[in-house]
Amino acid sequence: MISINKLSKVFGDNIALRDVDLNIKKGEFITLLGPNGAGKTTLIKIMSTLMSATSGSVTIDGYDVKEEPIEVRKRIGVISHETYLYDDLTAYENLEFYGKMYEIGELDERISNVVSLAGLQHRLHDRVGTFSRGMKQRLSIARTLLHDPPILFLDEPYTGLDQHAAATFDEISSGFAEDKTTMMATHDISRGLEKCDRLLILSSGEIVFDAPKEKIRDEAHLRSIYVQHTSG
Amino acid sequence: MKRCLDIARKDLRSEFRTKQMLNSMLIFALLVIVIFSFAFGPYPENIDQLAPGILWVAFTFAGMLGLARSFASEKEQGCLDGLKLCPVDRSAIYMGKVMSNTVLMFIMEMITVPVFIVLFDYSISNPLELGCIIMLGTLGFVFVGTLLSALTVNVRAREILLPVILFPVIVPVIISAVLATGKILSGTNDIWAEIRILGAYGAIFFIVALLIFEYVIED
């Protein structure tokens, strides 16, 4: 489903990614852990066509992100700590705009479905600027799911959410992520372990740990692995 | 084309709801006209030479306020990334922004010109030609300004940087537009040379902008 070959990204003198090789199978949920500056966001930005790589290649569902970015964008959805929502527009207007950009047929029905999933029917015609951070993140989920992408990239989705909002996000995401190929970059070791099928640790632009969830005994074990691979 | 219209419609819907850019542009343009009309007195001798420049100073400086916000507003909540993730050619984003910026500029100009005519006591005998020059000058300004607004969107001091890099590039537009406006205000109709320059400038920069926009907005 996703194939990354010898991917590198250099910003001036700083090497953000160094010869990253990775294959992700259809339906896998990958948790990507790593300290700040490890290259998690850079990797997701390159995979989602927002940034070009210095060298190497990424293929998503058979399409090269550099050669056929529009085909790649049709197949991915990105949820970030930024919501990509316009505060001055209503929830409906935001979803309508993105729906048109993705050329979704029967848009009203689709909007109704994703808004129900996010539990925001009662605020559909309110301006997004009046929403709480948690509600915006739920609407961001609805925005991402509008075109029903088979691949999801979640980049620090819990940033700025309180415990209740994070739990609500978990509840919603557990419903939609089941049949999708997902990569989630996070600092939340507990949530990352709970959700994933496979764990990666990225440090200084390199994948230093890659193992299926079964190899991790518990959260304490993962924490010790994390410290071992990222310290120094 | 449809996606460009969707982007422009989204921008204008948001703008007409808040009127942040439009109000700033309009107030600034009117202030420039009013201040210059007071500064030069009721009947200055060389008003025919000054007035076209005053009008285009008002247009370009007021337009700068709108252009500076055009992409900056997309940075809030990461919306520019949201746009870039949509499965459309990146040039559609440029086209959509050009459309919305042009509409805002035209609205500002349609309100500013009558005030200018009244305060400087002009009677326009050939309004179509004046409209044509304003349209061509505005398009040239918006084509370049929108591109440079995108180029400076990630710069912290973008409000300062944008005019610094934009004004040298649009010198041909301003000179041609001021010359042509001066001729129209003084009743001369020989403005084909200026129209050709404005048309060629707009066409060249529009094509160049479409070709390089993808690289301009890349992270």
Short mmCIF file of C-alpha atoms in Angstrom, two decimals:
data_model
loop_
_atom_site.label_atom_id
_atom_site.label_comp_id
_atom_site.label_asym_id
_atom_site.label_seq_id
_atom_site.Cartn_x
_atom_site.Cartn_y
_atom_site.Cartn_z
CA MET A 1 0.00 0.00 0.00
CA ILE A 2 2.78 2.45 0.96
CA SER A 3 6.38 1.99 -0.07
CA ILE A 4 9.21 4.31 0.96
CA ASN A 5 12.64 3.82 -0.57
CA LYS A 6 15.86 5.51 0.54
CA LEU A 7 13.98 8.68 1.45
CA SER A 8 16.10 11.63 2.55
CA LYS A 9 15.31 15.25 3.27
CA VAL A 10 17.91 17.91 3.93
CA PHE A 11 17.25 21.48 5.13
CA GLY A 12 20.51 23.37 4.64
CA ASP A 13 23.00 21.61 6.93
CA ASN A 14 20.30 19.75 8.83
CA ILE A 15 19.43 16.21 7.76
CA ALA A 16 15.77 15.71 8.66
CA LEU A 17 15.41 12.23 7.12
CA ARG A 18 18.24 9.85 6.31
CA ASP A 19 17.69 6.97 3.86
CA VAL A 20 14.35 5.90 5.30
CA ASP A 21 13.05 2.57 3.97
CA LEU A 22 9.57 1.45 4.94
CA ASN A 23 6.73 -0.69 3.63
CA ILE A 24 3.23 -0.45 5.04
CA LYS A 25 0.62 -3.08 4.30
CA LYS A 26 -3.02 -2.36 3.55
CA GLY A 27 -5.06 -1.96 6.72
CA GLU A 28 -2.06 -1.58 9.03
CA PHE A 29 -2.13 0.98 11.85
CA ILE A 30 1.38 2.31 12.34
CA THR A 31 2.33 4.42 15.32
CA LEU A 32 5.33 6.63 14.73
CA LEU A 33 7.11 7.74 17.89
CA GLY A 34 10.09 9.99 18.26
CA PRO A 35 11.40 13.07 20.02
CA ASN A 36 10.86 16.60 18.72
CA GLY A 37 12.86 17.15 15.54
CA ALA A 38 13.16 13.44 14.81
CA GLY A 39 11.56 13.92 11.37
CA LYS A 40 8.03 12.58 12.02
CA THR A 41 6.21 15.58 10.57
CA THR A 42 8.67 15.86 7.68
CA LEU A 43 8.02 12.20 6.80
CA ILE A 44 4.25 12.71 6.87
CA LYS A 45 4.51 15.94 4.86
CA ILE A 46 6.50 14.19 2.14
CA MET A 47 4.09 11.23 2.10
CA SER A 48 1.14 13.59 1.81
CA THR A 49 2.69 15.63 -1.07
CA LEU A 50 3.07 18.78 1.03
CA MET A 51 6.84 18.66 0.80
CA SER A 52 9.24 17.22 -1.74
CA ALA A 53 12.05 14.87 -0.76
CA THR A 54 15.71 15.62 -1.39
CA SER A 55 16.21 12.05 -2.63
CA GLY A 56 14.44 8.71 -2.59
CA SER A 57 10.85 7.89 -3.45
CA VAL A 58 7.44 7.31 -1.90
CA THR A 59 4.74 5.26 -3.60
CA ILE A 60 1.19 5.28 -2.27
CA ASP A 61 -1.33 2.82 -3.65
CA GLY A 62 0.90 2.47 -6.72
CA TYR A 63 1.27 6.21 -7.33
CA ASP A 64 4.54 8.07 -6.89
CA VAL A 65 4.00 11.15 -4.71
CA LYS A 66 6.25 13.26 -6.91
CA GLU A 67 5.02 12.10 -10.31
CA GLU A 68 1.29 11.81 -9.61
CA PRO A 69 0.53 13.96 -6.57
CA ILE A 70 -3.13 14.55 -7.46
CA GLU A 71 -3.84 10.80 -7.56
CA VAL A 72 -2.09 10.44 -4.19
CA ARG A 73 -4.11 13.29 -2.67
CA LYS A 74 -7.36 11.62 -3.72
CA ARG A 75 -6.39 8.58 -1.65
CA ILE A 76 -5.13 10.19 1.54
CA GLY A 77 -6.62 12.10 4.44
CA VAL A 78 -4.55 14.13 6.88
CA ILE A 79 -5.52 15.01 10.44
CA SER A 80 -3.04 17.31 12.10
CA HIS A 81 -2.95 19.42 15.24
CA GLU A 82 -3.92 22.18 12.80
CA THR A 83 -7.52 21.77 11.75
CA TYR A 84 -7.36 23.18 8.18
CA LEU A 85 -10.72 24.83 8.91
CA TYR A 86 -11.78 28.42 8.21
CA ASP A 87 -12.92 30.15 11.38
CA ASP A 88 -15.10 32.67 9.52
CA LEU A 89 -17.11 29.99 7.73
CA THR A 90 -19.68 27.69 9.28
CA ALA A 91 -19.04 23.98 9.73
CA TYR A 92 -21.31 23.28 6.76
CA GLU A 93 -19.56 25.86 4.56
CA ASN A 94 -16.17 24.41 5.43
CA LEU A 95 -17.27 20.88 4.57
CA GLU A 96 -19.06 22.08 1.44
CA PHE A 97 -15.89 23.82 0.26
CA TYR A 98 -13.67 20.80 0.82
CA GLY A 99 -16.33 18.52 -0.66
CA LYS A 100 -16.34 20.55 -3.86
CA MET A 101 -12.55 20.49 -4.01
CA TYR A 102 -12.72 16.67 -3.85
CA GLU A 103 -15.62 16.63 -6.35
CA ILE A 104 -17.79 14.52 -4.04
CA GLY A 105 -21.17 13.55 -5.44
CA GLU A 106 -24.32 13.88 -3.31
CA LEU A 107 -22.38 16.19 -1.07
CA ASP A 108 -25.18 17.12 1.33
CA GLU A 109 -25.78 13.48 2.20
CA ARG A 110 -22.07 12.86 2.69
CA ILE A 111 -21.73 15.96 4.89
CA SER A 112 -24.66 14.75 6.97
CA ASN A 113 -22.97 11.34 7.43
CA VAL A 114 -19.56 12.63 8.50
CA VAL A 115 -21.02 15.30 10.75
CA SER A 116 -23.12 12.65 12.49
CA LEU A 117 -19.98 10.60 13.00
CA ALA A 118 -18.27 13.62 14.58
CA GLY A 119 -21.38 14.35 16.67
CA LEU A 120 -21.69 17.92 15.46
CA GLN A 121 -25.11 17.96 13.79
CA HIS A 122 -26.38 20.59 16.23
CA ARG A 123 -23.56 23.01 15.34
CA LEU A 124 -23.53 22.47 11.57
CA HIS A 125 -24.52 26.05 10.74
CA ASP A 126 -22.43 27.77 13.41
CA ARG A 127 -19.20 29.53 12.62
CA VAL A 128 -16.16 27.37 13.32
CA GLY A 129 -14.54 30.28 15.16
CA THR A 130 -17.08 29.75 17.95
CA PHE A 131 -16.12 26.06 18.39
CA SER A 132 -13.95 24.71 21.20
CA ARG A 133 -10.60 23.10 20.30
CA GLY A 134 -12.08 19.63 20.74
CA MET A 135 -15.05 20.40 18.50
CA LYS A 136 -12.75 21.79 15.83
CA GLN A 137 -10.71 18.60 15.94
CA ARG A 138 -13.88 16.52 15.58
CA LEU A 139 -14.91 18.66 12.61
CA SER A 140 -11.42 18.15 11.25
CA ILE A 141 -12.09 14.41 11.34
CA ALA A 142 -15.32 14.99 9.42
CA ARG A 143 -13.40 17.07 6.86
CA THR A 144 -10.81 14.31 6.46
CA LEU A 145 -13.40 11.57 6.01
CA LEU A 146 -15.51 13.48 3.46
CA HIS A 147 -13.88 11.79 0.47
CA ASP A 148 -13.55 8.47 2.32
CA PRO A 149 -9.78 8.10 1.86
CA PRO A 150 -8.33 4.60 2.27
CA ILE A 151 -5.14 6.01 3.82
CA LEU A 152 -4.93 8.29 6.84
CA PHE A 153 -2.02 10.27 8.19
CA LEU A 154 -2.49 11.57 11.73
CA ASP A 155 0.17 14.09 12.73
CA GLU A 156 0.10 14.77 16.48
CA PRO A 157 -3.72 14.70 16.53
CA TYR A 158 -3.89 15.03 20.34
CA THR A 159 -1.96 18.30 20.55
CA GLY A 160 -4.02 20.93 22.36
CA LEU A 161 -6.84 18.55 23.31
CA ASP A 162 -7.89 18.14 26.94
CA GLN A 163 -8.46 14.64 28.38
CA HIS A 164 -12.15 14.65 27.54
CA ALA A 165 -11.61 15.90 23.98
CA ALA A 166 -8.80 13.37 23.46
CA ALA A 167 -11.07 10.56 24.69
CA THR A 168 -13.82 11.73 22.31
CA PHE A 169 -11.28 11.83 19.48
CA ASP A 170 -10.27 8.24 20.35
CA GLU A 171 -13.88 7.13 20.38
CA ILE A 172 -14.57 8.61 16.96
CA SER A 173 -11.27 7.54 15.42
CA SER A 174 -11.65 3.93 16.59
CA GLY A 175 -14.80 3.82 14.48
CA PHE A 176 -13.38 5.16 11.25
CA ALA A 177 -9.78 3.88 11.30
CA GLU A 178 -10.60 0.17 11.38
CA ASP A 179 -10.67 -0.44 7.64
CA LYS A 180 -8.05 2.13 6.73
CA THR A 181 -4.29 2.15 6.43
CA THR A 182 -3.16 4.61 9.07
CA MET A 183 0.06 6.19 10.18
CA MET A 184 -0.07 8.24 13.38
CA ALA A 185 2.83 10.38 14.58
CA THR A 186 2.48 11.08 18.27
CA HIS A 187 4.28 11.71 21.55
CA ASP A 188 1.53 9.90 23.43
CA ILE A 189 3.14 6.49 24.03
CA SER A 190 0.12 5.08 25.80
CA ARG A 191 -2.38 5.92 23.06
CA GLY A 192 0.09 5.06 20.34
CA LEU A 193 0.59 1.56 21.76
CA GLU A 194 -3.10 0.98 22.35
CA LYS A 195 -4.11 1.76 18.77
CA CYS A 196 -1.31 0.35 16.66
CA ASP A 197 -0.53 -2.89 14.85
CA ARG A 198 3.09 -1.90 14.43
CA LEU A 199 5.41 0.56 16.13
CA LEU A 200 8.17 2.68 14.65
CA ILE A 201 10.60 4.91 16.47
CA LEU A 202 12.22 7.67 14.46
CA SER A 203 15.31 9.39 15.84
CA SER A 204 17.54 11.92 14.08
CA GLY A 205 15.88 11.14 10.77
CA GLU A 206 16.37 7.36 10.95
CA ILE A 207 14.01 4.53 11.83
CA VAL A 208 15.77 3.04 14.84
CA PHE A 209 13.03 0.63 15.92
CA ASP A 210 10.40 -1.22 13.92
CA ALA A 211 8.36 -4.02 15.50
CA PRO A 212 4.83 -5.41 15.57
CA LYS A 213 2.74 -4.65 18.62
CA GLU A 214 3.00 -8.25 19.81
CA LYS A 215 6.69 -7.74 20.50
CA ILE A 216 5.90 -5.05 23.08
CA ARG A 217 4.96 -6.49 26.47
CA ASP A 218 3.38 -3.35 27.94
CA GLU A 219 3.66 0.42 28.12
CA ALA A 220 6.62 0.29 30.52
CA HIS A 221 8.46 -1.96 28.10
CA LEU A 222 7.79 0.44 25.25
CA ARG A 223 8.99 3.38 27.34
CA SER A 224 12.26 1.62 28.06
CA ILE A 225 12.69 0.81 24.34
CA TYR A 226 11.90 4.42 23.49
CA VAL A 227 14.46 5.80 25.95
CA GLN A 228 17.05 3.28 24.83
CA HIS A 229 16.69 4.27 21.16
CA THR A 230 16.31 8.02 21.49
CA SER A 231 18.66 8.99 24.32
CA GLY A 232 22.01 10.50 23.35
CA MET B 1 -11.86 26.40 -13.65
CA LYS B 2 -14.68 25.26 -11.38
CA ARG B 3 -12.23 24.64 -8.53
CA CYS B 4 -10.80 28.16 -9.01
CA LEU B 5 -14.30 29.59 -8.67
CA ASP B 6 -14.89 27.50 -5.53
CA ILE B 7 -11.73 28.89 -3.95
CA ALA B 8 -12.64 32.46 -4.93
CA ARG B 9 -16.20 32.00 -3.64
CA LYS B 10 -14.88 30.65 -0.34
CA ASP B 11 -12.53 33.63 0.04
CA LEU B 12 -15.20 36.19 -0.82
CA ARG B 13 -17.80 34.56 1.43
CA SER B 14 -15.36 34.72 4.31
CA GLU B 15 -14.36 38.30 3.46
CA PHE B 16 -17.89 39.66 3.06
CA ARG B 17 -18.73 38.16 6.44
CA THR B 18 -15.88 39.89 8.28
CA LYS B 19 -15.06 42.71 5.82
CA GLN B 20 -11.57 42.82 7.33
CA MET B 21 -9.67 43.41 4.10
CA LEU B 22 -12.34 45.37 2.25
CA ASN B 23 -12.84 47.91 5.02
CA SER B 24 -9.10 48.46 5.43
CA MET B 25 -8.58 48.85 1.68
CA LEU B 26 -11.51 51.19 1.26
CA ILE B 27 -10.74 53.42 4.22
CA PHE B 28 -7.09 53.64 3.22
CA ALA B 29 -7.86 54.52 -0.41
CA LEU B 30 -10.42 57.18 0.55
CA LEU B 31 -8.06 58.66 3.13
CA VAL B 32 -5.31 58.99 0.52
CA ILE B 33 -7.66 60.76 -1.90
CA VAL B 34 -9.06 63.08 0.78
CA ILE B 35 -5.66 63.92 2.27
CA PHE B 36 -4.17 64.76 -1.13
CA SER B 37 -7.21 66.83 -2.10
CA PHE B 38 -6.81 68.91 1.07
CA ALA B 39 -3.03 69.07 0.72
CA PHE B 40 -3.14 70.47 -2.81
CA GLY B 41 -6.03 72.88 -2.21
CA PRO B 42 -9.15 73.32 -4.34
CA TYR B 43 -7.62 74.38 -7.69
CA PRO B 44 -3.88 73.65 -7.92
CA GLU B 45 -2.21 74.64 -11.22
CA ASN B 46 -0.61 71.30 -11.98
CA ILE B 47 -3.46 69.06 -10.80
CA ASP B 48 -3.63 67.24 -14.17
CA GLN B 49 -0.09 66.02 -13.62
CA LEU B 50 -0.64 65.08 -9.97
CA ALA B 51 -4.11 63.54 -9.98
CA PRO B 52 -3.39 60.29 -11.92
CA GLY B 53 -0.49 59.53 -9.60
CA ILE B 54 -2.65 60.19 -6.55
CA LEU B 55 -5.32 57.83 -7.86
CA TRP B 56 -2.83 55.00 -8.49
CA VAL B 57 -1.05 55.56 -5.18
CA ALA B 58 -4.43 55.05 -3.53
CA PHE B 59 -5.14 51.91 -5.59
CA THR B 60 -1.78 50.23 -5.15
CA PHE B 61 -1.22 51.01 -1.48
CA ALA B 62 -4.78 50.02 -0.56
CA GLY B 63 -4.45 46.91 -2.72
CA MET B 64 -1.27 46.03 -0.89
CA LEU B 65 -3.25 45.74 2.35
CA GLY B 66 -5.53 43.17 0.75
CA LEU B 67 -2.75 41.23 -0.96
CA ALA B 68 -0.75 40.95 2.26
CA ARG B 69 -3.73 39.25 3.93
CA SER B 70 -4.63 37.08 0.94
CA PHE B 71 -2.37 34.14 1.80
CA ALA B 72 -1.63 35.14 5.39
CA SER B 73 -5.26 34.33 6.27
CA GLU B 74 -4.73 30.83 4.86
CA LYS B 75 -1.92 30.24 7.34
CA GLU B 76 -4.34 30.39 10.25
CA GLN B 77 -5.33 26.86 11.33
CA GLY B 78 -3.03 25.51 8.61
CA CYS B 79 -5.64 26.13 5.91
CA LEU B 80 -2.98 26.59 3.24
CA ASP B 81 -1.89 22.99 3.85
CA GLY B 82 -5.56 21.98 3.69
CA LEU B 83 -5.80 23.64 0.27
CA LYS B 84 -2.55 22.07 -0.90
CA LEU B 85 -3.84 18.63 0.11
CA CYS B 86 -6.86 18.97 -2.19
CA PRO B 87 -6.58 16.95 -5.42
CA VAL B 88 -6.38 19.97 -7.70
CA ASP B 89 -3.56 21.50 -9.64
CA ARG B 90 -1.76 24.07 -7.49
CA SER B 91 -2.31 26.70 -10.20
CA ALA B 92 -6.04 26.51 -9.35
CA ILE B 93 -5.18 27.96 -5.93
CA TYR B 94 -3.40 30.86 -7.64
CA MET B 95 -6.29 31.43 -10.04
CA GLY B 96 -8.83 31.37 -7.21
CA LYS B 97 -6.81 33.87 -5.21
CA VAL B 98 -6.41 36.12 -8.26
CA MET B 99 -10.17 36.10 -8.76
CA SER B 100 -11.01 37.00 -5.17
CA ASN B 101 -8.29 39.67 -4.97
CA THR B 102 -9.48 41.19 -8.25
CA VAL B 103 -13.09 41.38 -7.04
CA LEU B 104 -11.99 43.13 -3.83
CA MET B 105 -9.79 45.55 -5.77
CA PHE B 106 -12.61 46.39 -8.20
CA ILE B 107 -15.04 47.06 -5.36
CA MET B 108 -12.51 49.38 -3.70
CA GLU B 109 -11.86 51.14 -7.02
CA MET B 110 -15.54 51.53 -7.89
CA ILE B 111 -16.07 53.43 -4.64
CA THR B 112 -12.79 55.37 -4.78
CA VAL B 113 -13.06 56.70 -8.37
CA PRO B 114 -16.32 58.68 -7.89
CA VAL B 115 -14.92 60.24 -4.69
CA PHE B 116 -11.73 61.13 -6.61
CA ILE B 117 -13.76 62.69 -9.45
CA VAL B 118 -15.81 64.79 -7.03
CA LEU B 119 -12.92 65.94 -4.84
CA PHE B 120 -10.65 66.80 -7.77
CA ASP B 121 -13.51 68.27 -9.79
CA TYR B 122 -13.14 66.17 -12.93
CA SER B 123 -15.71 65.34 -15.54
CA ILE B 124 -14.81 62.10 -17.30
CA SER B 125 -15.72 62.26 -21.01
CA ASN B 126 -14.55 58.73 -21.79
CA PRO B 127 -15.35 56.51 -18.79
CA LEU B 128 -14.94 53.30 -20.82
CA GLU B 129 -11.30 54.03 -21.53
CA LEU B 130 -10.69 54.94 -17.90
CA GLY B 131 -12.39 51.69 -16.88
CA CYS B 132 -10.24 49.75 -19.35
CA ILE B 133 -7.00 51.24 -17.98
CA ILE B 134 -8.05 50.66 -14.38
CA MET B 135 -8.97 47.07 -15.21
CA LEU B 136 -5.69 46.31 -17.01
CA GLY B 137 -3.59 48.06 -14.37
CA THR B 138 -5.42 46.25 -11.58
CA LEU B 139 -5.01 42.85 -13.25
CA GLY B 140 -1.27 43.40 -13.72
CA PHE B 141 -1.00 44.45 -10.09
CA VAL B 142 -3.03 41.47 -8.83
CA PHE B 143 -1.25 38.88 -11.01
CA VAL B 144 2.15 39.83 -9.61
CA GLY B 145 0.91 40.73 -6.14
CA THR B 146 -0.85 37.41 -5.61
CA LEU B 147 2.26 35.49 -6.63
CA LEU B 148 4.52 37.52 -4.34
CA SER B 149 1.98 37.31 -1.52
CA ALA B 150 2.28 33.52 -1.73
CA LEU B 151 6.07 33.79 -1.89
CA THR B 152 6.24 35.82 1.33
CA VAL B 153 3.55 33.92 3.26
CA ASN B 154 6.06 32.04 5.39
CA VAL B 155 8.18 35.10 6.13
CA ARG B 156 7.70 36.67 9.55
CA ALA B 157 7.97 40.27 8.28
CA ARG B 158 5.79 39.63 5.22
CA GLU B 159 3.83 42.90 5.58
CA ILE B 160 7.11 44.79 5.18
CA LEU B 161 8.71 42.48 2.65
CA LEU B 162 5.75 42.31 0.24
CA PRO B 163 5.76 46.03 -0.72
CA VAL B 164 9.56 46.04 -0.89
CA ILE B 165 9.64 43.29 -3.50
CA LEU B 166 6.33 44.09 -5.21
CA PHE B 167 6.73 47.78 -6.05
CA PRO B 168 9.94 47.44 -8.09
CA VAL B 169 8.31 44.65 -10.13
CA ILE B 170 5.13 46.61 -10.87
CA VAL B 171 6.88 49.83 -11.92
CA PRO B 172 5.92 49.26 -15.60
CA VAL B 173 2.26 48.84 -14.57
CA ILE B 174 2.20 51.95 -12.42
CA ILE B 175 4.00 54.15 -14.97
CA SER B 176 1.79 53.00 -17.86
CA ALA B 177 -1.41 53.25 -15.84
CA VAL B 178 -0.55 56.72 -14.51
CA LEU B 179 0.39 57.99 -17.99
CA ALA B 180 -2.79 56.58 -19.54
CA THR B 181 -5.00 57.87 -16.73
CA GLY B 182 -3.42 61.32 -17.12
CA LYS B 183 -4.18 61.33 -20.84
CA ILE B 184 -7.79 60.25 -20.24
CA LEU B 185 -8.33 62.90 -17.54
CA SER B 186 -6.94 65.60 -19.82
CA GLY B 187 -9.17 64.47 -22.70
CA THR B 188 -6.48 62.84 -24.88
CA ASN B 189 -7.47 59.47 -26.27
CA ASP B 190 -4.12 58.20 -27.53
CA ILE B 191 -3.58 55.48 -24.92
CA TRP B 192 -2.86 52.46 -27.16
CA ALA B 193 0.81 52.34 -26.25
CA GLU B 194 -0.04 52.09 -22.56
CA ILE B 195 -2.78 49.53 -23.20
CA ARG B 196 -0.29 47.37 -25.10
CA ILE B 197 2.26 47.58 -22.30
CA LEU B 198 -0.32 46.78 -19.62
CA GLY B 199 -1.77 43.91 -21.67
CA ALA B 200 1.62 42.38 -22.42
CA TYR B 201 2.79 42.78 -18.81
CA GLY B 202 -0.35 41.17 -17.43
CA ALA B 203 -0.25 38.27 -19.90
CA ILE B 204 3.45 37.54 -19.30
CA PHE B 205 3.21 37.61 -15.52
CA PHE B 206 -0.01 35.60 -15.47
CA ILE B 207 1.58 32.80 -17.50
CA VAL B 208 4.81 32.92 -15.49
CA ALA B 209 2.86 32.83 -12.23
CA LEU B 210 0.82 29.80 -13.34
CA LEU B 211 4.01 27.97 -14.26
CA ILE B 212 5.97 28.65 -11.09
CA PHE B 213 3.22 28.84 -8.45
CA GLU B 214 3.61 25.20 -7.43
CA TYR B 215 7.23 25.84 -6.44
CA VAL B 216 6.39 29.15 -4.79
CA ILE B 217 3.99 27.65 -2.25
CA GLU B 218 5.96 24.52 -1.48
CA ASP B 219 7.12 24.25 2.15
#
